[in-house]
Amino acid sequence: MLWAAAFYSNVTVTEYADTTEVLLAANRNAYLAGPHTPALQAAALQYYDQQWAYFISPAECGEKLLGSAGVACITDRSPGGRFPWQYYYRDPIALGHF
């Protein structure tokens, strides 16, 4: 039973990460491909921030039942983590380049 719960947690966080990462990459790419107006930049940054907040919320990787898999899901994608999403998907928008 414990093994099944761990397997479910790992599969679930992988799905959350894979889905969210596609959205963040599309947001970054759309902003960088278009005109870099202050309004579009603000909208793209807001979109990233909203997606990140949802990703770390109890609705996704912040769900306590996910245990260590949920913690690793967030830690790995936080600044300084193995896959720092802010560096990949927010900073290029804030700086206007990739």
CSV table of N, CA, C and O in Angstrom, one decimal, residues 4-20 55 58-63 65-67 69-70 73 77:
chain,number,residue,atom,x,y,z
A,4,ALA,N,2.4,1.9,-3.4
A,4,ALA,CA,1.4,2.4,-4.3
A,4,ALA,C,1.2,3.9,-4.1
A,4,ALA,O,1.1,4.7,-5.1
A,5,ALA,N,1.1,4.3,-2.9
A,5,ALA,CA,1.0,5.7,-2.6
A,5,ALA,C,2.2,6.5,-3.1
A,5,ALA,O,2.0,7.6,-3.6
A,6,ALA,N,3.4,6.0,-2.9
A,6,ALA,CA,4.6,6.7,-3.4
A,6,ALA,C,4.6,6.8,-4.9
A,6,ALA,O,5.0,7.8,-5.5
A,7,PHE,N,4.2,5.7,-5.5
A,7,PHE,CA,4.2,5.7,-7.0
A,7,PHE,C,3.2,6.7,-7.5
A,7,PHE,O,3.4,7.5,-8.4
A,8,TYR,N,2.0,6.8,-6.9
A,8,TYR,CA,0.9,7.7,-7.2
A,8,TYR,C,1.5,9.1,-7.1
A,8,TYR,O,1.2,10.0,-8.0
A,9,SER,N,2.1,9.4,-6.0
A,9,SER,CA,2.7,10.8,-5.7
A,9,SER,C,3.6,11.2,-6.8
A,9,SER,O,3.6,12.3,-7.3
A,10,ASN,N,4.5,10.3,-7.2
A,10,ASN,CA,5.5,10.6,-8.2
A,10,ASN,C,4.9,10.8,-9.5
A,10,ASN,O,5.3,11.7,-10.3
A,11,VAL,N,4.0,10.0,-9.9
A,11,VAL,CA,3.3,10.2,-11.2
A,11,VAL,C,2.5,11.5,-11.2
A,11,VAL,O,2.5,12.2,-12.2
A,12,THR,N,1.8,11.8,-10.1
A,12,THR,CA,1.0,13.0,-10.0
A,12,THR,C,1.8,14.2,-10.1
A,12,THR,O,1.5,15.1,-10.9
A,13,VAL,N,2.9,14.3,-9.4
A,13,VAL,CA,3.8,15.5,-9.5
A,13,VAL,C,4.4,15.7,-10.8
A,13,VAL,O,4.6,16.8,-11.3
A,14,THR,N,4.8,14.6,-11.5
A,14,THR,CA,5.3,14.6,-12.8
A,14,THR,C,4.3,15.2,-13.8
A,14,THR,O,4.6,16.0,-14.6
A,15,GLU,N,3.1,14.8,-13.7
A,15,GLU,CA,2.0,15.3,-14.5
A,15,GLU,C,1.8,16.8,-14.3
A,15,GLU,O,1.7,17.6,-15.2
A,16,TYR,N,1.8,17.2,-13.0
A,16,TYR,CA,1.6,18.6,-12.7
A,16,TYR,C,2.8,19.4,-13.3
A,16,TYR,O,2.6,20.5,-14.0
A,17,ALA,N,4.0,19.0,-13.1
A,17,ALA,CA,5.2,19.7,-13.6
A,17,ALA,C,5.2,19.7,-15.2
A,17,ALA,O,5.4,20.8,-15.7
A,18,ASP,N,4.9,18.6,-15.8
A,18,ASP,CA,4.9,18.6,-17.3
A,18,ASP,C,3.9,19.5,-17.8
A,18,ASP,O,4.2,20.2,-18.8
A,19,THR,N,2.7,19.5,-17.3
A,19,THR,CA,1.6,20.4,-17.8
A,19,THR,C,1.9,21.8,-17.6
A,19,THR,O,1.8,22.7,-18.5
A,20,THR,N,2.4,22.2,-16.4
A,20,THR,CA,2.7,23.6,-16.1
A,20,THR,C,3.8,24.1,-16.9
A,20,THR,O,3.8,25.2,-17.4
A,55,PHE,N,0.8,26.2,-9.0
A,55,PHE,CA,1.7,25.0,-9.0
A,55,PHE,C,2.1,24.6,-7.6
A,55,PHE,O,2.2,23.4,-7.2
A,58,PRO,N,-2.0,23.9,-2.7
A,58,PRO,CA,-2.5,22.6,-2.3
A,58,PRO,C,-3.3,21.9,-3.5
A,58,PRO,O,-3.5,20.7,-3.4
A,59,ALA,N,-3.6,22.7,-4.5
A,59,ALA,CA,-4.3,22.1,-5.7
A,59,ALA,C,-3.3,21.3,-6.5
A,59,ALA,O,-3.8,20.4,-7.3
A,60,GLU,N,-2.0,21.5,-6.4
A,60,GLU,CA,-1.0,20.7,-7.2
A,60,GLU,C,0.1,20.3,-6.3
A,60,GLU,O,-0.2,19.5,-5.3
A,61,CYS,N,1.3,20.6,-6.5
A,61,CYS,CA,2.5,20.0,-5.8
A,61,CYS,C,2.5,20.4,-4.3
A,61,CYS,O,3.2,19.7,-3.5
A,62,GLY,N,1.8,21.4,-3.9
A,62,GLY,CA,1.7,21.8,-2.5
A,62,GLY,C,0.7,20.9,-1.7
A,62,GLY,O,0.6,21.1,-0.5
A,63,GLU,N,0.1,20.0,-2.3
A,63,GLU,CA,-0.8,19.0,-1.6
A,63,GLU,C,0.0,18.2,-0.6
A,63,GLU,O,0.9,17.5,-0.9
A,65,LEU,N,-0.7,15.6,1.0
A,65,LEU,CA,-0.8,14.1,0.8
A,65,LEU,C,0.3,13.6,-0.2
A,65,LEU,O,0.6,12.4,-0.2
A,66,LEU,N,0.9,14.5,-1.0
A,66,LEU,CA,2.0,14.1,-1.9
A,66,LEU,C,3.3,13.9,-1.1
A,66,LEU,O,4.2,13.3,-1.7
A,67,GLY,N,3.4,14.4,0.1
A,67,GLY,CA,4.6,14.2,0.9
A,67,GLY,C,5.8,14.7,0.3
A,67,GLY,O,5.9,15.8,-0.3
A,69,ALA,N,7.4,13.8,-2.4
A,69,ALA,CA,7.3,14.0,-3.8
A,69,ALA,C,6.8,15.4,-4.1
A,69,ALA,O,7.4,16.1,-5.0
A,70,GLY,N,5.9,15.9,-3.4
A,70,GLY,CA,5.4,17.3,-3.6
A,70,GLY,C,6.4,18.3,-3.2
A,70,GLY,O,6.6,19.3,-3.9
A,73,CYS,N,9.0,18.3,-5.8
A,73,CYS,CA,8.4,18.9,-7.0
A,73,CYS,C,8.6,20.4,-7.0
A,73,CYS,O,9.1,21.1,-8.0
A,77,ARG,N,12.1,23.0,-8.7
A,77,ARG,CA,11.7,24.1,-9.7
A,77,ARG,C,11.8,25.5,-9.1
A,77,ARG,O,11.6,26.5,-9.8
